[in-house]
Structure formats: structure tokens, C-alpha cells
CSV table of C-alpha atoms in Angstrom, one decimal:
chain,number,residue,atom,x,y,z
N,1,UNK,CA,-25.3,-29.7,13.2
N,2,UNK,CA,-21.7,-29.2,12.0
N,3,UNK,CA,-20.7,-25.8,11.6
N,4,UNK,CA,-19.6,-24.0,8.2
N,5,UNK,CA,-16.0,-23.1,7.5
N,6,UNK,CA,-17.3,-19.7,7.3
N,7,UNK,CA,-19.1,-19.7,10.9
N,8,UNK,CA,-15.3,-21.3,12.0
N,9,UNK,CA,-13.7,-18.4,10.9
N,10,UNK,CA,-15.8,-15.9,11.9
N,11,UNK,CA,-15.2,-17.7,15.3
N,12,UNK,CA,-11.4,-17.6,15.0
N,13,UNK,CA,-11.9,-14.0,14.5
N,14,UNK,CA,-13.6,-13.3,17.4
N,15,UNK,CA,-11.8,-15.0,20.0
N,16,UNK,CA,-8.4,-13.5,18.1
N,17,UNK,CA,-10.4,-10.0,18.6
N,18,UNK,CA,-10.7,-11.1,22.4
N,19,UNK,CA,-7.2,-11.9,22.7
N,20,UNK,CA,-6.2,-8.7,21.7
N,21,UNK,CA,-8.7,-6.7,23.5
N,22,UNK,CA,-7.5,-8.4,26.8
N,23,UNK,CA,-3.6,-7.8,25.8
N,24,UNK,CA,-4.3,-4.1,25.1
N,25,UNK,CA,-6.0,-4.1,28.5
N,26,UNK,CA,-2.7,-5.2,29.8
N,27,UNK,CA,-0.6,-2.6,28.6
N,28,UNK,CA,-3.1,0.5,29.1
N,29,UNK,CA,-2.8,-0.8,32.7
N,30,UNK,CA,0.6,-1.0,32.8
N,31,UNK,CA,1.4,2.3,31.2
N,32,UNK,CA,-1.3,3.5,34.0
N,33,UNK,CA,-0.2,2.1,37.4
N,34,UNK,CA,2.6,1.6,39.5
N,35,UNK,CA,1.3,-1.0,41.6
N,36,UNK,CA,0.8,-4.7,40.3
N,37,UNK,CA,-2.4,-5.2,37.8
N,38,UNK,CA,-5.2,-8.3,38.3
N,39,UNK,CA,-7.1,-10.3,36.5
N,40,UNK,CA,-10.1,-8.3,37.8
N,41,UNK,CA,-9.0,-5.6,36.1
N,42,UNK,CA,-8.0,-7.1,33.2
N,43,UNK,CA,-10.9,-8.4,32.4
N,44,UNK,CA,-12.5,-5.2,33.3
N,45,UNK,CA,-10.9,-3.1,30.7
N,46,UNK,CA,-10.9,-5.8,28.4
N,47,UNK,CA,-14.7,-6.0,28.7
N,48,UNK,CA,-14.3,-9.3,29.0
N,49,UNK,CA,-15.3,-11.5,31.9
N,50,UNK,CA,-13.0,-13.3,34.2
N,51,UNK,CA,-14.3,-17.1,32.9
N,52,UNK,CA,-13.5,-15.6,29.3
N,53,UNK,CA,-10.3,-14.4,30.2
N,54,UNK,CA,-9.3,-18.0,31.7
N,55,UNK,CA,-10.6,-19.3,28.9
N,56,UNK,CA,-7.5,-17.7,26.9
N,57,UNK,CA,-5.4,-18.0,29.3
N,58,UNK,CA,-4.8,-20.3,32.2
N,59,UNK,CA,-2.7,-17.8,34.5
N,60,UNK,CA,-2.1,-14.1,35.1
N,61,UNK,CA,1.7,-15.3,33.7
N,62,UNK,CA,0.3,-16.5,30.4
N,63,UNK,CA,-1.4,-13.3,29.6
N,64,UNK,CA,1.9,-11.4,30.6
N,65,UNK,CA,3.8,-13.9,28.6
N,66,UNK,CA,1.1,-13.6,25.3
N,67,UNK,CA,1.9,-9.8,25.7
N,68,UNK,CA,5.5,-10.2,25.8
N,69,UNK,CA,5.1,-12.4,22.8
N,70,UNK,CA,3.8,-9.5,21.2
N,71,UNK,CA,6.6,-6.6,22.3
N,72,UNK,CA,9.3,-9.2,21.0
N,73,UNK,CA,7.3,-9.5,17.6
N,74,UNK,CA,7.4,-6.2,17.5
N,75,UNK,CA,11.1,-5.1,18.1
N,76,UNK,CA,11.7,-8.1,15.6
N,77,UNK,CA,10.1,-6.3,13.1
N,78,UNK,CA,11.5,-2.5,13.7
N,79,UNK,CA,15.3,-4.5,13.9
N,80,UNK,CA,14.1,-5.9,10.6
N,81,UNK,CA,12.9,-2.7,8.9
N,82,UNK,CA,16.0,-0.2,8.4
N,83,UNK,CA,17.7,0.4,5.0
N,84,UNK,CA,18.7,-2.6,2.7
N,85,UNK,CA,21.5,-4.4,4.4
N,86,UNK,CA,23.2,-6.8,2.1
N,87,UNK,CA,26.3,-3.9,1.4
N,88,UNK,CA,26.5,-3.5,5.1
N,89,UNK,CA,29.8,-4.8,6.7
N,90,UNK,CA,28.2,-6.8,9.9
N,91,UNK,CA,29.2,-4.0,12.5
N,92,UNK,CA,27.4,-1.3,10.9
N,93,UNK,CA,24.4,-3.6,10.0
N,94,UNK,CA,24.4,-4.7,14.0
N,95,UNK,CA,24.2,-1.3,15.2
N,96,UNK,CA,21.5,-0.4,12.7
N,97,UNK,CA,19.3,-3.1,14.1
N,98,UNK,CA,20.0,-1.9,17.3
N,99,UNK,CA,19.2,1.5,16.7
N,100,UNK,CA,15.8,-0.3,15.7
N,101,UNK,CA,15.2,0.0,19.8
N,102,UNK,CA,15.1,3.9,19.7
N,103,UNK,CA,12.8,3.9,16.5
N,104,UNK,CA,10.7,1.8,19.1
N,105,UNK,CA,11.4,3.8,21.9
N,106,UNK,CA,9.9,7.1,20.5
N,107,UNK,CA,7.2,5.3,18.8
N,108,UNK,CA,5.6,3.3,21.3
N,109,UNK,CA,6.9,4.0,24.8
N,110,UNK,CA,4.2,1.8,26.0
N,111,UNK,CA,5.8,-1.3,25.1
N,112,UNK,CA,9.0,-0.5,26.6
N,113,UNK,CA,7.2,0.4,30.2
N,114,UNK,CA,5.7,-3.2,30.4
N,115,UNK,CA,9.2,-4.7,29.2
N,116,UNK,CA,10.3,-3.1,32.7
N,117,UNK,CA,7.0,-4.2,34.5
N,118,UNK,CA,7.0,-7.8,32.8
N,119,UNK,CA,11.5,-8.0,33.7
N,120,UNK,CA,10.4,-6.9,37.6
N,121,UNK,CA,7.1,-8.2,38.1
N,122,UNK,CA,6.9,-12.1,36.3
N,123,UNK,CA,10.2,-13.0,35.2
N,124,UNK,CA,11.8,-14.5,37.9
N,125,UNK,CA,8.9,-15.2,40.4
N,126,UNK,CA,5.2,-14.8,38.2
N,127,UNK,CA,5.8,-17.2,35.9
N,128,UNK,CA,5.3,-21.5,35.5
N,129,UNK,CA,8.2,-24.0,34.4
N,130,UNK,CA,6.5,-24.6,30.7
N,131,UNK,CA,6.2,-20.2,30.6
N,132,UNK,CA,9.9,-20.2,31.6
N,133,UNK,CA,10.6,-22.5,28.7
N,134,UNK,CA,8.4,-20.7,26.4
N,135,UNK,CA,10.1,-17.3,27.3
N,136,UNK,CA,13.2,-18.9,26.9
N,137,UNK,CA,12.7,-19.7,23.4
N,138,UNK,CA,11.1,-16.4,22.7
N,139,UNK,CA,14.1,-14.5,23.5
N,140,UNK,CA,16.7,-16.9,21.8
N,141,UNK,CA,14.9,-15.8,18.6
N,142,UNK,CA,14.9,-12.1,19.4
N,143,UNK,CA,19.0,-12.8,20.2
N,144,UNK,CA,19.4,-14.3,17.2
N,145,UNK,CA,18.5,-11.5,14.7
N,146,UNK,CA,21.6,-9.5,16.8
N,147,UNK,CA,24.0,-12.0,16.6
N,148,UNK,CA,23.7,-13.1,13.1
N,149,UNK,CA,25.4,-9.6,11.8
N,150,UNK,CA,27.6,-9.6,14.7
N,151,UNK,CA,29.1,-13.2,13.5
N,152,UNK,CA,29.1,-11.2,10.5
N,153,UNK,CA,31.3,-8.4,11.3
N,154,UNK,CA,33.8,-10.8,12.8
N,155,UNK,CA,34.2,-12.8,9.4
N,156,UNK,CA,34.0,-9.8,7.6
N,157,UNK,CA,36.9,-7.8,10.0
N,158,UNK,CA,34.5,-5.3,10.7
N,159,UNK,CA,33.8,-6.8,14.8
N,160,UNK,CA,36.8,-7.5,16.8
N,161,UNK,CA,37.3,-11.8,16.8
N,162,UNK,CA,38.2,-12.4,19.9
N,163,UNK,CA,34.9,-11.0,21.3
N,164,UNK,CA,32.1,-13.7,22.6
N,165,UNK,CA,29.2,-13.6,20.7
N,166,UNK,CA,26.5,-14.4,23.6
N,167,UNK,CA,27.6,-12.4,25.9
N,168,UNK,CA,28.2,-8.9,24.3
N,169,UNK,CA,25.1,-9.2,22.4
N,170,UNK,CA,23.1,-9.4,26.1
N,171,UNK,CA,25.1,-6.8,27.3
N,172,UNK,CA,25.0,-3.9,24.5
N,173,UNK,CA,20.8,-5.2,24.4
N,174,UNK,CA,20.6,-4.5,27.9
N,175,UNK,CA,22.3,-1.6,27.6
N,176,UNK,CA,20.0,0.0,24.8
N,177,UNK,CA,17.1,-1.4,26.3
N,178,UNK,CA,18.2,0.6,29.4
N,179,UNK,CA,18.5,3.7,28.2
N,180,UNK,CA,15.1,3.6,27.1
N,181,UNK,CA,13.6,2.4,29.9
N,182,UNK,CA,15.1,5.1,31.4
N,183,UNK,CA,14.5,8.0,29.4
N,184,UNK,CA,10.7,6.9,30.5
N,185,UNK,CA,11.3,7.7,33.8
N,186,UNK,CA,13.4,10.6,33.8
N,187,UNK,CA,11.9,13.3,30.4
N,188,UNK,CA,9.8,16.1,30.8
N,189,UNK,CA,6.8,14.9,28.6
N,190,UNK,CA,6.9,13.3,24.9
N,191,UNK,CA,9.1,15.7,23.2
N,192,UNK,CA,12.0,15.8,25.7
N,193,UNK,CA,11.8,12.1,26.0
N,194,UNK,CA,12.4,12.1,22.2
N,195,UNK,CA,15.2,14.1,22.1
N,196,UNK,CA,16.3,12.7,25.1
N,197,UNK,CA,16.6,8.8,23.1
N,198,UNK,CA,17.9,10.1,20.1
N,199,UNK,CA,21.1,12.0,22.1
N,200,UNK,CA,21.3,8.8,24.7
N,201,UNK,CA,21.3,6.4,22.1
N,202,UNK,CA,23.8,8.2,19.8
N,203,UNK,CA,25.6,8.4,22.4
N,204,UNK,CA,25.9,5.2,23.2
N,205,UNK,CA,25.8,3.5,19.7
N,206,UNK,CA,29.5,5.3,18.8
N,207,UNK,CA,30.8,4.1,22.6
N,208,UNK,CA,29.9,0.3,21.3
N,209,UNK,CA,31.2,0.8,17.6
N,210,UNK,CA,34.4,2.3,19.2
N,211,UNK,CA,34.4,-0.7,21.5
N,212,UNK,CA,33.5,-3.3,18.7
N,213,UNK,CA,35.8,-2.0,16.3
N,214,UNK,CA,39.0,-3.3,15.8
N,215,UNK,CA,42.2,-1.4,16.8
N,216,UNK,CA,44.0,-1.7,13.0
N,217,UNK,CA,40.8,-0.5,11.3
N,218,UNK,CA,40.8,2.9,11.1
């Protein structure tokens, strides 16, 4: 008997409600342990059972990578959110969508612990040649919404010309990112780590626009 649209959505729904369950397992874990995290687990929290988590996905990586999927959807979206941008000149609209990161930071500190565990634990030795590729792609988008106002401050004169593109976006990302990750590590509880984010990435955000800025615009 062929089933309804209505039964095929109500089974999309489910399996989507799965797929979350299993990917919130993964980062209550994360945020929870120091040591690596297994399937076992996984599908433990989830409340799922292992054959159900294969059935979503196919390794331990894919699940990390799903997740990751996820945290980059989501920093997208808080580098996408900050006040209209179109009278911007491209430096000061860059470093708004990298101050994005400490919005992030202070609002959910879990993602940026399992962007540490994922970078340590699967990038370079946890992951399969088509999850390489995929991550690949994945973070060539999230590159992309940085470099397109810093092409913009160097055809505007706002962004020192000479500068490549590529290369200080990674760097002045990592950097943020860093700081973040670190603030995890190192504050006294939730309220010192805020305060902590805000000074460190202050901080750092008027080092880069110094940097970025060129020397005849005062």
C-alpha cells in the first residue's frame, strides 16, 4: 500500500527529530568530557540505538561532520545578523561580522568547545576523503561571507590593497576563534568568561583595524 504525502512527512519529521537528538547528544558530550566520545554513547544519550544511528550516519566522522555542519550554519547566521550594512565602508562591515564570533562566544560556549574537539580530534585523522571534501566546501562558504567585505574595503580604500585576501582572512578567523576557545579554558565561571570575550575581543578587533587600515587614512 503506497503511503500518503502526509504519512511521508510525518516520516521526514521524525528521522529529522532523530538527527537532531543524536547531534545534541554530540555536543552535551563534548561540553562534558575530556576524553574522546563513541558511538555507544552517542547513541546512549541520543536514546537512539546504534543500528539507528548508522542508519543516519555511516561513521563516527559523519556525525562530527553533520554537527560541524551545524556550528558553521550557525556562525553564518550571527556574522549575518549585526546592524544594516550597506553604509558600511568594507573594513568596518568586516570587523562587525567578525565580532559576530563573540556574540557567539557568550551565547553558546558549547559550540565553540566542539569547534576545538572537532579541529583536534577528526580533522586531520577522523575523517574519510569524500568528509574531507565536504568539509572543505563547508568552510569555503563560511570564508566567503569574510572575504566579500574585505574585497570591499580594498575597493572602497577602507582595507590596505596590497594585503592577500585568503590569507588574512584565515589568520584574523583563527585569531578570533582563538581567543574564544580560550577564554573557555581559562574564566572563572559564565560571567567572567563574558567579560573576559568582550575585553579580549575589543582588544583584538582595534589591533586588526589598526593593522588593516591604511597608513594615509586617518
Amino acid at each position: 500500500m503506497p503511503t500518503t504525502p502526509l504519512a511521508n512527512e510525518s516520516w521526514e519529521r521524525f528521522r529529522d527529530a532523530q538527527r537532531a537528538g543524536i547531534a545534541a547528544a554530540i555536543i552535551e558530550l563534548v561540553n562534558e568530557q575530556d576524553s574522546v566520545i563513541t558511538i555507544a554513547q552517542i547513541a546512549d544519550r541520543a536514546g537512539v540505538s546504534r543500528p539507528t544511528f548508522y542508519k543516519y550516519f555511516p561513521t563516527l566522522g559523519a556525525a562530527m561532520l553533520h554537527v560541524h555542519r551545524h556550528v558553521i550554519d550557525t556562525i553564518a547566521t550571527y556574522g549575518q545578523q549585526g546592524p544594516a550594512e550597506d553604509d558600511l565602508d568594507g573594513l568596518t562591515q568586516f570587523l562587525q561580522r567578525m565580532s559576530a564570533l563573540a556574540s557567539l562566544a557568550k551565547a553558546r560556549p558549547d559550540l565553540i568547545r566542539f569547534t576545538s574537539y572537532f579541529d583536534f580530534t577528526f580533522r586531520r585523522h577522523g575523517l574519510t576523503d569524500d568528509e574531507h571534501r565536504a568539509l572543505h566546501e563547508l568552510e569555503v562558504f563560511l570564508m566567503e561571507i569574510a572575504r566579500e567585505p574585505f574585497r570591499k574595503g580594498q575597493q572602497d580604500g577602507s582595507i590596505r590593497p596590497e594585503l592577500d585576501i585568503p590569507h588574512m582572512v584565515e589568520v584574523i578567523g583563527a585569531s578570533i576563534l582563538g581567543l574564544a576557545q580560550r577564554a573557555l579554558v581559562t574564566a572563572d565561571g559564565p560571567s567572567a568568561r563574558e567579560k573576559d570575550i568582550e575585553r579580549h575581543f575589543t582588544t583584538a578587533l582595534d589591533a586588526w583595524r589598526a593593522y588593516l587600515t591604511p597608513q594615509n587614512v586617518t
